[in-house]
Short mmCIF file of N, CA and C in Angstrom, two decimals:
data_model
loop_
_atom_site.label_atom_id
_atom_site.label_comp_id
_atom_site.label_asym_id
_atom_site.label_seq_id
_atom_site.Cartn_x
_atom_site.Cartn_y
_atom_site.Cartn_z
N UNK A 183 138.46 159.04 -93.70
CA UNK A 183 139.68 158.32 -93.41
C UNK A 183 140.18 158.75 -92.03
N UNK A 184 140.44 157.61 -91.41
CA UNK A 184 140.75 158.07 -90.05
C UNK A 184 142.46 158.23 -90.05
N UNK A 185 143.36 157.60 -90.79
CA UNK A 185 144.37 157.72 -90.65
C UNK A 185 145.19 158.17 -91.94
N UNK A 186 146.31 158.26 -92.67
CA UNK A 186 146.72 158.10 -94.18
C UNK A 186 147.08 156.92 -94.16
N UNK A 187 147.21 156.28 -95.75
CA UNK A 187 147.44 155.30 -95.75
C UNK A 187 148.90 154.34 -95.37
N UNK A 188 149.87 155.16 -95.06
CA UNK A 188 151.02 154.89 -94.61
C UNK A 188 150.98 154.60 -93.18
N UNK A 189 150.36 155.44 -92.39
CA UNK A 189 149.79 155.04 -90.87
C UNK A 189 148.96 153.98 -90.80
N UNK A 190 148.14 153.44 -92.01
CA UNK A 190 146.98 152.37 -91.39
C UNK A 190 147.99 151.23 -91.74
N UNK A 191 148.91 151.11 -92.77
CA UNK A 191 149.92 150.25 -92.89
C UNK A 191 151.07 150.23 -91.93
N UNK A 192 151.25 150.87 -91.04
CA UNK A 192 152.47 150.46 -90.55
C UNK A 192 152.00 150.21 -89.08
N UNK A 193 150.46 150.70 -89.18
CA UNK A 193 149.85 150.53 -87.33
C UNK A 193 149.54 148.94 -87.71
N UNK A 194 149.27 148.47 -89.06
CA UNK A 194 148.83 146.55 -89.68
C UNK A 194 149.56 146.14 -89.40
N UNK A 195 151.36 145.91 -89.85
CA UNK A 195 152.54 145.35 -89.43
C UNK A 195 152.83 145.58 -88.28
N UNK A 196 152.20 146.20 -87.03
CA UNK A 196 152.74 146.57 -86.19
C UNK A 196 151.93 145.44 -85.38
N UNK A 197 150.83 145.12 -85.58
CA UNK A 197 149.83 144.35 -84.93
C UNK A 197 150.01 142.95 -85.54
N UNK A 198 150.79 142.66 -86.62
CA UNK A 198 150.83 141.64 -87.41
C UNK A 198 152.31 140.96 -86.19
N UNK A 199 153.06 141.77 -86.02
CA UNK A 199 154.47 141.54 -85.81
C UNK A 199 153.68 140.76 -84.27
N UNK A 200 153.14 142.09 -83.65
CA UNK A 200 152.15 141.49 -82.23
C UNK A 200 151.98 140.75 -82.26
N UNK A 201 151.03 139.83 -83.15
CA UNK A 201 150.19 138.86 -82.78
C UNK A 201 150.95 137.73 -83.48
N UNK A 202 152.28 137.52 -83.09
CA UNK A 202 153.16 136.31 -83.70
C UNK A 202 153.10 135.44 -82.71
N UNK A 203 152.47 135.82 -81.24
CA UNK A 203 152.99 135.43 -80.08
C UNK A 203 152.16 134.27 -79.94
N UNK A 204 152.29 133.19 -79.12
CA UNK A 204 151.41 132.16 -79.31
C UNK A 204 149.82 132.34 -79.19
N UNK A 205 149.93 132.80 -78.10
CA UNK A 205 148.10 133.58 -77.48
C UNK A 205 147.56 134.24 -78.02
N UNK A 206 148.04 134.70 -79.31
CA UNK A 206 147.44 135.80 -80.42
C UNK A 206 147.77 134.74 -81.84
N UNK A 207 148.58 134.27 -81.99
CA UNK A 207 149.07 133.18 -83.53
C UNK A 207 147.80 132.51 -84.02
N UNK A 208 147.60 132.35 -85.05
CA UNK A 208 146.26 131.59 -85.81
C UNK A 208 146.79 130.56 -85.54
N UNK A 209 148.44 129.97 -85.70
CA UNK A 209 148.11 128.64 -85.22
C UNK A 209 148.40 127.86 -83.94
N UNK A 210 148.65 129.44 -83.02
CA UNK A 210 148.59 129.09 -81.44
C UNK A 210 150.13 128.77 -81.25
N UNK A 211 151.01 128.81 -82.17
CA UNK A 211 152.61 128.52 -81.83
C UNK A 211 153.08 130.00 -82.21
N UNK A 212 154.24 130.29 -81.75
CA UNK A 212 155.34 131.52 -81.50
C UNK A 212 155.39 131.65 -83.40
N UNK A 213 155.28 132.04 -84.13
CA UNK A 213 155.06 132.40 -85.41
C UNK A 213 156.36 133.15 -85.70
N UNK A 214 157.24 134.02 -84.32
CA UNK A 214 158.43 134.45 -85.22
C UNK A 214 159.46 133.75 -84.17
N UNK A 215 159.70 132.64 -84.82
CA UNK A 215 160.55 131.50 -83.97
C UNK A 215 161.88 131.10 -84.89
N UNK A 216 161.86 131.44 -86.24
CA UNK A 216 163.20 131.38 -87.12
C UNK A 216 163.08 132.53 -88.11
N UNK A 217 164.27 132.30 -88.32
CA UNK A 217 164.78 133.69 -89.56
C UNK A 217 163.83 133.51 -90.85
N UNK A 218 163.27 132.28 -91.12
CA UNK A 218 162.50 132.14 -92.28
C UNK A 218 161.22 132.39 -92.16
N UNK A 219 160.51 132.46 -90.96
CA UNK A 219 159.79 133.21 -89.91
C UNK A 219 159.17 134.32 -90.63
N UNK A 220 160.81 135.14 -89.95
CA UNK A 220 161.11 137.37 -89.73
C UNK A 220 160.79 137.42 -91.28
N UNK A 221 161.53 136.52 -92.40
CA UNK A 221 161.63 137.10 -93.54
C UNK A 221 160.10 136.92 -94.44
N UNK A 222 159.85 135.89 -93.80
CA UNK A 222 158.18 135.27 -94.82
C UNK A 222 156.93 136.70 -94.17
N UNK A 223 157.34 136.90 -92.65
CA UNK A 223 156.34 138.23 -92.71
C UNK A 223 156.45 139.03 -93.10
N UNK A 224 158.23 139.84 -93.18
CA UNK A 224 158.46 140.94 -93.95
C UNK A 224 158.17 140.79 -94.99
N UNK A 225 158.34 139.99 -95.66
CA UNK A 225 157.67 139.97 -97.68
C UNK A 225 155.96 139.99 -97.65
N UNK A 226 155.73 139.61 -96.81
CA UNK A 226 154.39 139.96 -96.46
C UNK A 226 153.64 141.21 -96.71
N UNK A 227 154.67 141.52 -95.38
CA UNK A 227 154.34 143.22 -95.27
C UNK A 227 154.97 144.16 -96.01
N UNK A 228 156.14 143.90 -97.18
CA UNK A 228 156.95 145.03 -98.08
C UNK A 228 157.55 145.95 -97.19
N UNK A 229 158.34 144.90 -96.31
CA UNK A 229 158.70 145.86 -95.04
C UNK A 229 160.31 146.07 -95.45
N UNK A 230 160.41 146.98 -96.32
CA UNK A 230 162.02 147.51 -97.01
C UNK A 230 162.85 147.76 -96.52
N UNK A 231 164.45 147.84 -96.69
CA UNK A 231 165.35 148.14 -95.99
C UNK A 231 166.05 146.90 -95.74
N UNK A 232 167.26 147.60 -94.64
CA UNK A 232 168.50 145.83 -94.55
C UNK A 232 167.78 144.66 -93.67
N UNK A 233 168.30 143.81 -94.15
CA UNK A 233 168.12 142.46 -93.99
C UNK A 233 169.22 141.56 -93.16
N UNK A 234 169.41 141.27 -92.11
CA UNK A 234 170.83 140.48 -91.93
C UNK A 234 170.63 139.11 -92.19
N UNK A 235 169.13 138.87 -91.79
CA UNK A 235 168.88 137.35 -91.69
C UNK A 235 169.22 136.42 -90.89
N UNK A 236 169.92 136.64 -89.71
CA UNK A 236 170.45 135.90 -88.66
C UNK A 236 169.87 136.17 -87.35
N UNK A 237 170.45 135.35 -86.73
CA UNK A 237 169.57 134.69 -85.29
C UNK A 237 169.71 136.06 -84.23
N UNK A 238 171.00 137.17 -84.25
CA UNK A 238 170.39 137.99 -83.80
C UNK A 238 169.67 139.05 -84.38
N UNK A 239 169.70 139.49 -85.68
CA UNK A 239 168.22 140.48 -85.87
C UNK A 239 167.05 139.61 -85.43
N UNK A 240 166.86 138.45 -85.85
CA UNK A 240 165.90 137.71 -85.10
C UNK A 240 165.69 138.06 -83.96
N UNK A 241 166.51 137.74 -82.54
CA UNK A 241 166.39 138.08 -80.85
C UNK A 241 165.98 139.52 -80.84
N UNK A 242 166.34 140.15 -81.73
CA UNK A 242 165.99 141.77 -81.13
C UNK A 242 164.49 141.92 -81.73
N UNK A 243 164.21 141.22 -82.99
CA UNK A 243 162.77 141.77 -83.75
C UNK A 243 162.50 140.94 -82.50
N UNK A 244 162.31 140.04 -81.61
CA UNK A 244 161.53 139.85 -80.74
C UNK A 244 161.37 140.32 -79.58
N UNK A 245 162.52 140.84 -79.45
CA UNK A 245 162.68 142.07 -78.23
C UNK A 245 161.28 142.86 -78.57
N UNK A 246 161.43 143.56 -79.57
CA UNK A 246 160.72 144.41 -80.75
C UNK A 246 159.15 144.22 -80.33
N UNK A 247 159.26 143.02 -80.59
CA UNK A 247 157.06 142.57 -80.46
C UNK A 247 156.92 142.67 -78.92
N UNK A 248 157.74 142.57 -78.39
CA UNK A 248 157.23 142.84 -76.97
C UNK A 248 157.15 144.30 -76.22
N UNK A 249 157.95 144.66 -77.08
CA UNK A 249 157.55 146.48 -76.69
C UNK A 249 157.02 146.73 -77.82
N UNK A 250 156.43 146.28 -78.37
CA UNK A 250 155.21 146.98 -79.46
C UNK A 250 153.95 146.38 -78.55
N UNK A 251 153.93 145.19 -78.13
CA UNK A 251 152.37 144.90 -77.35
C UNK A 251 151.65 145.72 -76.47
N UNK A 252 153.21 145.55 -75.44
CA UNK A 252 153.24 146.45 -74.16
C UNK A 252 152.83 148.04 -75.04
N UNK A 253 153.58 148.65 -75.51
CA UNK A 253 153.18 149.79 -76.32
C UNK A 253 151.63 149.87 -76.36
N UNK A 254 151.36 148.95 -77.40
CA UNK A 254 150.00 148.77 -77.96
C UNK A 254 148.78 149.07 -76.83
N UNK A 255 148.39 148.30 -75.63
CA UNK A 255 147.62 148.39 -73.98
C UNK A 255 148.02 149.85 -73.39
N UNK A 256 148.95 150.87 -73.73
CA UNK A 256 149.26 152.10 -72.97
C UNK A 256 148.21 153.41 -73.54
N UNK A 257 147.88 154.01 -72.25
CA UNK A 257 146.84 155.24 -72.60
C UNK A 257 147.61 156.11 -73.37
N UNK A 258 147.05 157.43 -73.64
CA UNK A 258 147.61 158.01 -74.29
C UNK A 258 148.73 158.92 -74.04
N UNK A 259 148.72 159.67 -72.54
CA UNK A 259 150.21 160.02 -72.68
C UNK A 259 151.17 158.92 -71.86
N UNK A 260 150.99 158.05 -71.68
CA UNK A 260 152.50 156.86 -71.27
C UNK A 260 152.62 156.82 -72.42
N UNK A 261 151.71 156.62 -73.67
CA UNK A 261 152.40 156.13 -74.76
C UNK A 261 152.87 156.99 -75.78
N UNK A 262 153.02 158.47 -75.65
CA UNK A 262 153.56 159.61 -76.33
C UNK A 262 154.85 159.74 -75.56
N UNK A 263 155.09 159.07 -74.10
CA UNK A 263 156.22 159.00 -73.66
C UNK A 263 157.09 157.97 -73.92
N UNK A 264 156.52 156.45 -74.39
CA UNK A 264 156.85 155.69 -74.96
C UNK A 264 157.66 155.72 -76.62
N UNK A 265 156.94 156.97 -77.02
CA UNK A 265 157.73 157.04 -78.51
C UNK A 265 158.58 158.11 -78.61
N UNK A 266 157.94 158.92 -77.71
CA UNK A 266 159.16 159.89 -78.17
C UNK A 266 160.62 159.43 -77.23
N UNK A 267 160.65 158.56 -76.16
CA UNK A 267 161.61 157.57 -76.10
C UNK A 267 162.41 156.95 -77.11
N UNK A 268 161.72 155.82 -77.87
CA UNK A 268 161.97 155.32 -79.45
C UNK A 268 162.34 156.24 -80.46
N UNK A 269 162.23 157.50 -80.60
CA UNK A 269 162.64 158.36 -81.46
C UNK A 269 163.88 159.14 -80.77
N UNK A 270 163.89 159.27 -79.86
CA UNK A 270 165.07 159.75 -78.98
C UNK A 270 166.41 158.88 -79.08
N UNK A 271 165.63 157.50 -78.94
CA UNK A 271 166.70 156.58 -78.86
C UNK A 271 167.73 156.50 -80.30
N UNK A 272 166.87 156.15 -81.19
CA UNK A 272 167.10 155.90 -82.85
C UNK A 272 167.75 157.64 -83.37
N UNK A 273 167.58 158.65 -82.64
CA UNK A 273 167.99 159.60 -82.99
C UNK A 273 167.35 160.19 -84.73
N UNK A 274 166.09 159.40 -84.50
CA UNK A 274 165.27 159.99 -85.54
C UNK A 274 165.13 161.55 -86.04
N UNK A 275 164.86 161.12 -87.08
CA UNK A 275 165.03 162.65 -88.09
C UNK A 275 164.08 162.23 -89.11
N UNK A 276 162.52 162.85 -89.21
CA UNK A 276 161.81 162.05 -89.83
C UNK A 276 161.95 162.54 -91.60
N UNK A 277 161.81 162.01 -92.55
CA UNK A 277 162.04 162.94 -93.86
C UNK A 277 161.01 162.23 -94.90
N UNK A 278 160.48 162.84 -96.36
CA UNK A 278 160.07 162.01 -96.99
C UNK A 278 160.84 161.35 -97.64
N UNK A 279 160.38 160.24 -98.31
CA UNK A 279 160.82 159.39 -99.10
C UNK A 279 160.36 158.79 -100.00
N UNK A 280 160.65 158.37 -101.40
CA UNK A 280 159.74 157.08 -101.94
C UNK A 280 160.42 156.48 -103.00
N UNK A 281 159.78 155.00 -102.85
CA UNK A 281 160.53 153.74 -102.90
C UNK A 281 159.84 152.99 -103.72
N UNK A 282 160.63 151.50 -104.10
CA UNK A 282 159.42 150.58 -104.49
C UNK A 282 158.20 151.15 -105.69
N UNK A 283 157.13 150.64 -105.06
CA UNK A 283 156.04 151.21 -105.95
C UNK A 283 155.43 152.43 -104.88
N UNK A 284 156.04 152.80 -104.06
CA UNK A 284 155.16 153.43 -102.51
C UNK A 284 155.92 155.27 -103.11
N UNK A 285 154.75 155.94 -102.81
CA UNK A 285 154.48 157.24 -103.66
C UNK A 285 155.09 158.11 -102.21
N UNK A 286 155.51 159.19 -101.67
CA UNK A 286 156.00 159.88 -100.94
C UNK A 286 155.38 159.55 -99.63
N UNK A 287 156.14 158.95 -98.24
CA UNK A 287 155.87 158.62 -97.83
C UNK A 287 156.83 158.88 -96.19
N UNK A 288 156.39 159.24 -95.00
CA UNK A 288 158.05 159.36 -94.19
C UNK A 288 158.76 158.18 -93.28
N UNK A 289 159.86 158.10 -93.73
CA UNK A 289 160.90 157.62 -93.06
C UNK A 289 161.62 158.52 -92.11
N UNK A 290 162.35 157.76 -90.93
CA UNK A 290 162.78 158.50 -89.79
C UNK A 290 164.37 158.50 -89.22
N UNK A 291 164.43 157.32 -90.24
CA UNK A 291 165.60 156.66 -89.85
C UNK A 291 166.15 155.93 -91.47
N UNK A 292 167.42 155.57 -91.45
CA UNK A 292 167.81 155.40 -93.03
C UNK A 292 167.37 153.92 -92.86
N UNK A 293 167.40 153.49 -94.42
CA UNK A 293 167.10 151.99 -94.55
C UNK A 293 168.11 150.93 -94.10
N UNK A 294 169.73 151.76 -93.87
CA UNK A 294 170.39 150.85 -94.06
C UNK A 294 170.47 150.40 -92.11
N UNK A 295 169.64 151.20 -91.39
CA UNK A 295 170.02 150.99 -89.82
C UNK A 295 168.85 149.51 -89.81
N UNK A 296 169.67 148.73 -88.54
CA UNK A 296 169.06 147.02 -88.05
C UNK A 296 167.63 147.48 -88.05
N UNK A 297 167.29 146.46 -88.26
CA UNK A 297 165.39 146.14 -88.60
C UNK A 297 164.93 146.22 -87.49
N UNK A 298 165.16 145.67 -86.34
CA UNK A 298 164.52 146.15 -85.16
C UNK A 298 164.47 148.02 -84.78
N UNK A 299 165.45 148.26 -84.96
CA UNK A 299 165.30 149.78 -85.00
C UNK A 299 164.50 150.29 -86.03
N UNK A 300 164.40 150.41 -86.85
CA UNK A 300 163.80 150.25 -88.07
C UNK A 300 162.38 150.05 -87.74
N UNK A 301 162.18 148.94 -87.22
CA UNK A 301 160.52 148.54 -87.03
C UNK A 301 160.34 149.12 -85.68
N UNK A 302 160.84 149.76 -84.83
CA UNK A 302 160.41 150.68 -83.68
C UNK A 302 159.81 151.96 -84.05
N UNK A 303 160.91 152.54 -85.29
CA UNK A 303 160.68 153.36 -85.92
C UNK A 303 159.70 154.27 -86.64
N UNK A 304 159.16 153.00 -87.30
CA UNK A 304 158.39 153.00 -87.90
C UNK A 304 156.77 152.85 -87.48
N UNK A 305 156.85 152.20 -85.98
CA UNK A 305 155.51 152.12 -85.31
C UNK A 305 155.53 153.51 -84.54
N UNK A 306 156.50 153.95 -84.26
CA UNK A 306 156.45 155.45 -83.29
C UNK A 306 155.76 156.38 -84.13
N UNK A 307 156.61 156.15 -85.53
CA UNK A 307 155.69 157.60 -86.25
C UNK A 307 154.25 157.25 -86.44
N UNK A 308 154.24 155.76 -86.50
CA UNK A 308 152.80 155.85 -86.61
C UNK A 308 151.95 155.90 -85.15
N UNK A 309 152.49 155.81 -84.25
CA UNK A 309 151.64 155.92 -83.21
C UNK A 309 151.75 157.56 -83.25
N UNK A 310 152.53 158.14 -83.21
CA UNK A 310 152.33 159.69 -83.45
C UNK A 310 151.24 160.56 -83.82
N UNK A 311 151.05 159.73 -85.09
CA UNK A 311 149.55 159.87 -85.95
C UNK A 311 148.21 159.82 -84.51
N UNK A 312 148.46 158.44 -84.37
CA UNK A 312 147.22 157.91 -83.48
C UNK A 312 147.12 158.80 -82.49
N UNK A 313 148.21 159.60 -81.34
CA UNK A 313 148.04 160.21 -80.41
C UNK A 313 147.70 161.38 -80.79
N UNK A 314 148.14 162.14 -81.84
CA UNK A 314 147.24 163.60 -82.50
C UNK A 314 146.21 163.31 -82.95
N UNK A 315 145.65 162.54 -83.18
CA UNK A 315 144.55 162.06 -83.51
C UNK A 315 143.53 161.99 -82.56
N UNK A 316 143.96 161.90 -81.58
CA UNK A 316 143.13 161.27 -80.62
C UNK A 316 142.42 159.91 -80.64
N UNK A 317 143.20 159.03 -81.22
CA UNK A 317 142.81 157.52 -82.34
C UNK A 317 143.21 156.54 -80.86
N UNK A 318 143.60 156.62 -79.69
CA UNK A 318 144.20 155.48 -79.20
C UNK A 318 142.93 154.50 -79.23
N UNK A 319 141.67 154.58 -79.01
CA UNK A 319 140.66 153.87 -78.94
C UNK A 319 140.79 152.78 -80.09
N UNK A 320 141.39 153.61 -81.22
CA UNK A 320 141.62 151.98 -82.78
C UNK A 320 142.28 151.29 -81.81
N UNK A 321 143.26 151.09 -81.74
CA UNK A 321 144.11 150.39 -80.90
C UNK A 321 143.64 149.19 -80.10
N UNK A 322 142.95 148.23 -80.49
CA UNK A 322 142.11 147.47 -79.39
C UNK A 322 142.59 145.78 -79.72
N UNK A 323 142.51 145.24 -78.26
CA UNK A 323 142.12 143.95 -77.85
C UNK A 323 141.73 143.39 -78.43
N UNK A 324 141.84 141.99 -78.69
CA UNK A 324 141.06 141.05 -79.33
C UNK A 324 139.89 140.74 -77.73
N UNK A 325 138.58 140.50 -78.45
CA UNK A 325 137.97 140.50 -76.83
C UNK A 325 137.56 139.16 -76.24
N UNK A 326 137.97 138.15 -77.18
CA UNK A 326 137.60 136.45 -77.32
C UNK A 326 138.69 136.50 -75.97
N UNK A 327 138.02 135.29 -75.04
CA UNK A 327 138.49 134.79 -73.81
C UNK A 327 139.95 134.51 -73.59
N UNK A 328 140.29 133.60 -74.76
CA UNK A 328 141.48 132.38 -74.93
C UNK A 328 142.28 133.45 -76.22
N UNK A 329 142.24 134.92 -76.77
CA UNK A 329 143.01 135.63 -77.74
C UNK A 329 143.56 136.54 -76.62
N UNK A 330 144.75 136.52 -77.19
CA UNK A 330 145.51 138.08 -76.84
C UNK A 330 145.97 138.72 -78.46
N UNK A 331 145.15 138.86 -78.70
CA UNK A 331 145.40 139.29 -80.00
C UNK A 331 145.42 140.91 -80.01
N UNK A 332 145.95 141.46 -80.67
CA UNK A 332 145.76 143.03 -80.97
C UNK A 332 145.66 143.09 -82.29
N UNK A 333 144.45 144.71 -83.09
CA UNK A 333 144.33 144.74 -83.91
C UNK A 333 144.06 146.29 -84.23
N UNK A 334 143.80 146.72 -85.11
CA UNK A 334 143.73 148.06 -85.06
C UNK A 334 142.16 148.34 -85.70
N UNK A 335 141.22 148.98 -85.31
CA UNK A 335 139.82 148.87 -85.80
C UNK A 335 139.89 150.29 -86.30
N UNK A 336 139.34 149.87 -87.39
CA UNK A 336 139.20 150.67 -88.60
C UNK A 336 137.57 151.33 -89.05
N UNK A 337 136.57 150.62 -88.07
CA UNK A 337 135.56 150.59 -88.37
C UNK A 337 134.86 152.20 -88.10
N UNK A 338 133.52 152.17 -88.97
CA UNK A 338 133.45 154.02 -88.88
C UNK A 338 132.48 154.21 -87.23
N UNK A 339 132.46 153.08 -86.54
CA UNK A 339 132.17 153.62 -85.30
C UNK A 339 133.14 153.22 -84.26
N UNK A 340 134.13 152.45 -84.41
CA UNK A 340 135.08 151.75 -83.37
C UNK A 340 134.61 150.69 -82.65
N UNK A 341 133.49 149.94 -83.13
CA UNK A 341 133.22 148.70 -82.89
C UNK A 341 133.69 147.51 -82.85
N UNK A 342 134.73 146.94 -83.72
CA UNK A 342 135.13 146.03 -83.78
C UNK A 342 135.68 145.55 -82.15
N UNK A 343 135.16 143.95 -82.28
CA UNK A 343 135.69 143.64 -80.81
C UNK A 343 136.82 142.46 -80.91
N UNK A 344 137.11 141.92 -81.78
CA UNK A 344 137.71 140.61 -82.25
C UNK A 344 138.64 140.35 -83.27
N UNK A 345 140.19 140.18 -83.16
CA UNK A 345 140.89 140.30 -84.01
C UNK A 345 140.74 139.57 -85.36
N UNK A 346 140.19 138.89 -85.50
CA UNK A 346 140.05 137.93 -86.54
C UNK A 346 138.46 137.56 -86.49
N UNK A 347 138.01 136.97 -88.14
CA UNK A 347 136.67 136.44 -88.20
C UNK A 347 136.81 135.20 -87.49
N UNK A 348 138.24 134.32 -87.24
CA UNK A 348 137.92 133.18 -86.51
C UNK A 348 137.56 133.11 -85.01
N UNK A 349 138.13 134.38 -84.60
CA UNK A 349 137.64 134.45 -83.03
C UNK A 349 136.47 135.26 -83.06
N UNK A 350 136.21 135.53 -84.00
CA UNK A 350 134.36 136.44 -83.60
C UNK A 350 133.47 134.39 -83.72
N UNK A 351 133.94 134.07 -84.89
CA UNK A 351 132.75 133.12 -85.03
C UNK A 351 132.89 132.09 -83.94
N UNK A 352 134.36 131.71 -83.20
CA UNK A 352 134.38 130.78 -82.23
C UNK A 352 133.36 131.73 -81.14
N UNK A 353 133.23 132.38 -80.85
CA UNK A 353 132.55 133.30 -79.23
C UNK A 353 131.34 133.32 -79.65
N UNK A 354 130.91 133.49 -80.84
CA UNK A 354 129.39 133.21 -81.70
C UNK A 354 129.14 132.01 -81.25
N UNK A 355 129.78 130.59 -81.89
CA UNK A 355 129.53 129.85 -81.52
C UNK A 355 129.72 129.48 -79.89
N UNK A 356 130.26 129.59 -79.20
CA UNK A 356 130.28 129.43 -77.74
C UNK A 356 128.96 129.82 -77.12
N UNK A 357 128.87 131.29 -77.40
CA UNK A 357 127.26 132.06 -76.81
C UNK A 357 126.06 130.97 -77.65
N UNK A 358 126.23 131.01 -79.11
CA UNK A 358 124.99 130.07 -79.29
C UNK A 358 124.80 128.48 -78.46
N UNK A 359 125.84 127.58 -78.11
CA UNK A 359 125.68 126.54 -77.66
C UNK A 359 125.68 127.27 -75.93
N UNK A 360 125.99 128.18 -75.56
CA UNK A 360 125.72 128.36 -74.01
C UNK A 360 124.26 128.70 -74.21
N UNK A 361 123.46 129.47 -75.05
CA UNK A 361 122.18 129.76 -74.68
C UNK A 361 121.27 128.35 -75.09
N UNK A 362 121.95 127.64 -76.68
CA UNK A 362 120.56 126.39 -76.52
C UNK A 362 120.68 125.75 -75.32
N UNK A 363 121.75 125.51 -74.33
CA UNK A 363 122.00 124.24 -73.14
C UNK A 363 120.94 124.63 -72.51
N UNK A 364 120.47 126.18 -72.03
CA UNK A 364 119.82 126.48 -71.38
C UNK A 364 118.43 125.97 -71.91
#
């Protein structure tokens, strides 16, 4: 296991939240564009805690995906300077916790603080993981031409090049019809 399972889940929502953006979206449109949006991914992801449901937690969770992307492309110490920023900011205090059906697990910040803080939060500790780890390499690009996708590779050599099976098989198919033309 390269990570625990609380880190490989919150580095997933973190890349999920990412790739809402059109150039990364499966269906190529802005994916967190309304409140019914923020809430259909959070139930998604069992992403707990307050809820306001309005147009500004909305503006800030999008604030949010854009310093998680930017985040996401940074080597490893800009991006240990990047969180311990985010934890500075939020005035984090990390502690365990457990909730739901989810067995002891840490929180940094209470449930009841805005979701954008909350979901900063929650990607810092997990990038935390990744930088003691020496993991920034998971951290990767979608490598298809027309994706800006980000994803986190899990694989036991760090191979994966392509956020999705639909952009491996579109570049499959591209290379196969570029080599029969020839």
């Amino acid at each position: 296991m390269i990570f625990t399972d609380d880190t490989v889940a919150a580095l997933g929502f973190m890349a999920a939240v990412a790739d809402t953006v059109p150039g990364a979206s499966e269906s190529g449109d802005d994916e967190l564009a309304t409140t019914g949006q923020l809430a259909g991914l959070l139930d998604v992801w069992g992403f707990s805690g307050r809820r306001d449901g309005d147009g500004r937690e909305l503006d800030e969770v999008r604030a949010v995906r854009g310093r998680l992307r930017e985040i996401w492309t940074l080597e490893r110490d800009p991006m240990a300077g990047a969180v311990n920023a985010i934890l500075e900011e939020a005035h984090a205090i990390p502690r365990l916790v457990r909730h739901d059906e989810l067995d002891w697990h840490i929180h940094a910040v209470s449930q009841d603080r805005p979701l954008a803080e909350r979901m900063l939060v929650e990607a810092a500790m997990a990038l935390v993981d990744v930088i003691r780890a020496d993991g920034i390499d998971r951290l990767a690009r979608c490598q298809a031409d027309d994706c800006t996708g980000v994803f986190v590779d899990l694989s036991k050599n760090a191979s994966k090049r392509y956020c999705s099976t639909r952009c491996g098989n579109r570049m499959a198919t591209r290379a196969y019809r570029a080599r029969s033309a020839d």
